[in-house]
Tab-separated table of C-alpha atoms in Angstrom:
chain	number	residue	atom	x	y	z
A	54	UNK	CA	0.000	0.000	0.000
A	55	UNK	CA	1.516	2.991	-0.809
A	56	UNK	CA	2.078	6.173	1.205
A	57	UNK	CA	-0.980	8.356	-0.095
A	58	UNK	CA	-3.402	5.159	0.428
A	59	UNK	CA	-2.113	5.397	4.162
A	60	UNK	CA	-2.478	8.917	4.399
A	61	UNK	CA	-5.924	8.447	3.044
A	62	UNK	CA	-6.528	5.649	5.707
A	63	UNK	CA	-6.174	8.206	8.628
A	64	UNK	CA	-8.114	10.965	7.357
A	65	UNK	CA	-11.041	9.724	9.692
A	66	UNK	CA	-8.916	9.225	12.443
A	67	UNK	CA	-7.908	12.949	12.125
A	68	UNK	CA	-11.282	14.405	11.716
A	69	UNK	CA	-12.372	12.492	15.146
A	70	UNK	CA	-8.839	13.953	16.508
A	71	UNK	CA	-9.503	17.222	15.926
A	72	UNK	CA	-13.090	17.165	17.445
A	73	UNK	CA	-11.771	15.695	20.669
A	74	UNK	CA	-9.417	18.547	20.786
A	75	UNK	CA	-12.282	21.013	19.830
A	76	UNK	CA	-14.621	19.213	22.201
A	77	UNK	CA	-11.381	19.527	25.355
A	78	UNK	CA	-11.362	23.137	24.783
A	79	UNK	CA	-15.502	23.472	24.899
A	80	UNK	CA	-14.789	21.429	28.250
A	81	UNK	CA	-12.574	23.708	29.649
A	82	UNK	CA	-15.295	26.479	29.248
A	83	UNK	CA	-18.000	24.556	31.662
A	84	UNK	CA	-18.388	27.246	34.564
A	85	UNK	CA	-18.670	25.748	38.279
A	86	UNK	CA	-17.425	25.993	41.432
A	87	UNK	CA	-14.929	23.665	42.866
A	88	UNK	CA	-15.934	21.989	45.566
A	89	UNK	CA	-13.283	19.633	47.545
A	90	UNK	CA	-13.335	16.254	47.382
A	91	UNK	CA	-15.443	15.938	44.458
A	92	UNK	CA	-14.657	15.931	40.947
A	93	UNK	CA	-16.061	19.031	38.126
A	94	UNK	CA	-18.113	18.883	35.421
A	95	UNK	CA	-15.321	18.679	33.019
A	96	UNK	CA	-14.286	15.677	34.398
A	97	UNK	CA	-15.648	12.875	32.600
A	98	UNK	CA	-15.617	14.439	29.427
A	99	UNK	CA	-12.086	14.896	29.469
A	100	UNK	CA	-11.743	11.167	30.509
A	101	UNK	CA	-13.584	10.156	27.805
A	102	UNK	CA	-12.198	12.628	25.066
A	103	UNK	CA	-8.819	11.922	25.774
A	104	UNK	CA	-9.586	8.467	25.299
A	105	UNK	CA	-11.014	8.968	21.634
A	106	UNK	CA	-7.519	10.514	21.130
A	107	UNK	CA	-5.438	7.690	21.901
A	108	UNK	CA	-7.949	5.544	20.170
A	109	UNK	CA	-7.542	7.576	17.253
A	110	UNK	CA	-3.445	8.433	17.747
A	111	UNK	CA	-3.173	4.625	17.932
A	112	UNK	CA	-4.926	4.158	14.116
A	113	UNK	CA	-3.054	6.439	12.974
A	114	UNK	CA	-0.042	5.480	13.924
A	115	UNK	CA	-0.685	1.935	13.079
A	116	UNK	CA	-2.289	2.714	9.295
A	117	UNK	CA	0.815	4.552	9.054
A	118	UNK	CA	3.745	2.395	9.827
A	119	UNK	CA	1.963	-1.058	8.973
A	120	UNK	CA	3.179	-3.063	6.330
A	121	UNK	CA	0.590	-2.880	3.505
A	122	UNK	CA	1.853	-7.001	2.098
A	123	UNK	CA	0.434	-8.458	4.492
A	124	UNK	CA	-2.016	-11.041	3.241
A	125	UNK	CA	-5.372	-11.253	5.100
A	126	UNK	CA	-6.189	-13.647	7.508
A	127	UNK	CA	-7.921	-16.970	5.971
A	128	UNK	CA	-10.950	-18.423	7.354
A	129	UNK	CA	-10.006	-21.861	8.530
A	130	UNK	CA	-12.215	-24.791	10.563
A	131	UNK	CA	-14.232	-22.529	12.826
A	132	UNK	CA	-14.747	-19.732	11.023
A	133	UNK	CA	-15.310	-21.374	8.101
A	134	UNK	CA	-17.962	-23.362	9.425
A	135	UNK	CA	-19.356	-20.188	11.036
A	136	UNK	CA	-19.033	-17.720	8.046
A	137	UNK	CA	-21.198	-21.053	5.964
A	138	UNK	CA	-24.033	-20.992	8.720
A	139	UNK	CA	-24.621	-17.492	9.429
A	140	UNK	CA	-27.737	-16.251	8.747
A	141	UNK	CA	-28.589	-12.530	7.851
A	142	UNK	CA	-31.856	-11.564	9.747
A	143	UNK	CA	-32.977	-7.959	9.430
A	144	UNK	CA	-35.497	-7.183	11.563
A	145	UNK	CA	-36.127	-2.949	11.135
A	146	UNK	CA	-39.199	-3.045	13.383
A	147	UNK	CA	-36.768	-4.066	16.415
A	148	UNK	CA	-34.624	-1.151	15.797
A	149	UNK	CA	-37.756	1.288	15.724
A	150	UNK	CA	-39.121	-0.315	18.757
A	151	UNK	CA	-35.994	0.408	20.362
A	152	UNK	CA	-35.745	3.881	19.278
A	153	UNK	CA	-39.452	4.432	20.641
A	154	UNK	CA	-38.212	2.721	23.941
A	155	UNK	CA	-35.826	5.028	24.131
A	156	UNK	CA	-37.665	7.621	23.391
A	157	UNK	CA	-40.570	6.910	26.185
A	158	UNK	CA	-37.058	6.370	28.519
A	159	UNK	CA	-36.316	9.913	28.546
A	160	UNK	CA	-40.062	11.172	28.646
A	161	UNK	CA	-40.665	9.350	31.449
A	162	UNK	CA	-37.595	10.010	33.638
A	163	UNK	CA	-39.089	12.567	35.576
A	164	UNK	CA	-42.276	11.254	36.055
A	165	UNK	CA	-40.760	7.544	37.508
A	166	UNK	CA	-37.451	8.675	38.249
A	167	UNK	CA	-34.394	6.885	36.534
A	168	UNK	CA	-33.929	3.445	38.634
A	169	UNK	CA	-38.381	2.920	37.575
A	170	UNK	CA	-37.098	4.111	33.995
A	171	UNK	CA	-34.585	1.984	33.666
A	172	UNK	CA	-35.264	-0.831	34.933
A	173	UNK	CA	-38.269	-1.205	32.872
A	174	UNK	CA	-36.047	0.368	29.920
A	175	UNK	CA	-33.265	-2.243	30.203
A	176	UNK	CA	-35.835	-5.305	30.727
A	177	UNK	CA	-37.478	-3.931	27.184
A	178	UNK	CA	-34.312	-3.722	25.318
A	179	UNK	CA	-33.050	-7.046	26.707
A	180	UNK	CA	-36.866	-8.811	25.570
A	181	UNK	CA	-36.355	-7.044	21.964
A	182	UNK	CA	-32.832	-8.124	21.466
A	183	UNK	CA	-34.017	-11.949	22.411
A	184	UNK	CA	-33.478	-12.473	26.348
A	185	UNK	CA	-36.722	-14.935	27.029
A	186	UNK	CA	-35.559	-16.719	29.978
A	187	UNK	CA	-37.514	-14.832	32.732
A	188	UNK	CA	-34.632	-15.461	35.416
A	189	UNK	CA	-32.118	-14.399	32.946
A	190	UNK	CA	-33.996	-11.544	32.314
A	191	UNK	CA	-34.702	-10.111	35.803
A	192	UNK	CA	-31.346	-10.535	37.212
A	193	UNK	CA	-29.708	-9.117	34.516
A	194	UNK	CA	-31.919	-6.223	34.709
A	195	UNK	CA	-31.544	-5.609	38.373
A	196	UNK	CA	-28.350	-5.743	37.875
A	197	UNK	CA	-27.801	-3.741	35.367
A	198	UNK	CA	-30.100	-0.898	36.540
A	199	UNK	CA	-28.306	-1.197	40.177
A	200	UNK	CA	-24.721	-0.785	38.445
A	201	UNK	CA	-25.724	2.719	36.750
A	202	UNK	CA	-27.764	3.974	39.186
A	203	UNK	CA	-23.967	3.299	41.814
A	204	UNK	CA	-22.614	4.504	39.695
A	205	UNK	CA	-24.113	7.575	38.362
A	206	UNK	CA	-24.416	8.607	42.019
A	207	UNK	CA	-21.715	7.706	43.388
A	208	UNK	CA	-19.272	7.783	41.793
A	209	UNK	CA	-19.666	10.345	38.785
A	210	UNK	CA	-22.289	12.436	41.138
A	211	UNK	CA	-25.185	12.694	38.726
A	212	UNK	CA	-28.173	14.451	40.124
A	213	UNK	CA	-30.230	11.393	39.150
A	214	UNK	CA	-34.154	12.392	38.838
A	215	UNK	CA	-36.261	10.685	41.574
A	216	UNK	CA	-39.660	10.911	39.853
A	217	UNK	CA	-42.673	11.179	41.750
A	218	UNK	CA	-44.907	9.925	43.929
A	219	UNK	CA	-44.203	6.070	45.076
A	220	UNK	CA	-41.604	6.689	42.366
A	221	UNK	CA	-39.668	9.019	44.232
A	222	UNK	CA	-39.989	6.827	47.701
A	223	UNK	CA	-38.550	3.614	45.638
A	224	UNK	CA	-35.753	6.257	43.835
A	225	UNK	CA	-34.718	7.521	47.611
A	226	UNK	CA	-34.531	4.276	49.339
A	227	UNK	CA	-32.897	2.609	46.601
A	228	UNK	CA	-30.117	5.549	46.664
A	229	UNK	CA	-29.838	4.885	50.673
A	230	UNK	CA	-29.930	1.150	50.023
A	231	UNK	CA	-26.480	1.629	47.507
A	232	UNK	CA	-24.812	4.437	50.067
A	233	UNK	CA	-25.446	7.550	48.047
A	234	UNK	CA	-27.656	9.454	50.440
């Protein structure tokens, strides 16, 4: 492959580059004031922007200096056999389900708070991408919906909406169960 093709190769990774460093500098604009012991506003973006960078410093750097005669990988016993039995499904009216899901999500967040939300959100999403098995369901749901809510309150300190209502009972004593009030 020769050098232009390469160059060609990272233009992507560039692009993405150069919003992450547009993107840091809109971060370092967020207005707040510092509190000790917790973290800013900035803070997680910057985590996450600086890794798109390396992400996209690593592709570049690897499009660049990689040899271009390298012959590409065969498909041999396994995934062979795999490649010969896979089936294309496409099922659109999954993926506009999902989108209303999402949708009704982040209607109804203030209304049942986000643990209600997302627990019923996650169990949906799990049913429409095939999860039958009712145990399999519910305890991956729990336990998914228990991980963000830690986590978005604890850890990141997301003013997490607590709904109303018995929503907003179940939202606080959820949040006391997990430490974060």
């Amino acid at each position: 492959m020769g050098a232009r093709a390469k160059l060609v190769e990272t233009l992507p990774y560039l692009v993405v580059l150069a919003g992450a460093g547009l993107l840091w500098r809109v971060a370092d604009t967020f207005q707040h004031t510092p509190t000790p012991g917790q973290i800013g506003p900035d803070f997680w973006p910057k985590i996450l922007l600086a890794l798109m960078a390396a992400c996209c410093l690593y592709e570049i750097l690897r499009r660049l200096f990689s040899r271009g005669d390298r012959e590409a990988p065969r498909a041999d016993g396994f995934e062979a056999e795999a490649a010969a039995l896979e089936i294309t499904e496409d099922h659109p009216w999954l993926v506009v389900a999902a989108m209303v899901a999402s949708v009704l999500y982040l209607y109804s967040l203030d209304w049942i708070g986000f643990f209600v939300a997302s627990l019923i959100y996650v169990c949906v999403l799990e049913w429409l991408g095939g999860v039958r098995r009712v145990t399999t369901l519910v305890t991956t749901t729990i336990a998914i919906t228990l991980f963000f809510t830690f986590m978005f309150s604890t850890v990141i300190y997301v003013a997490l909406p607590h709904g109303r209502g018995v929503f907003q009972t179940i939202s606080l004593n959820v949040l006391k169960l997990l430490g974060a009030q």
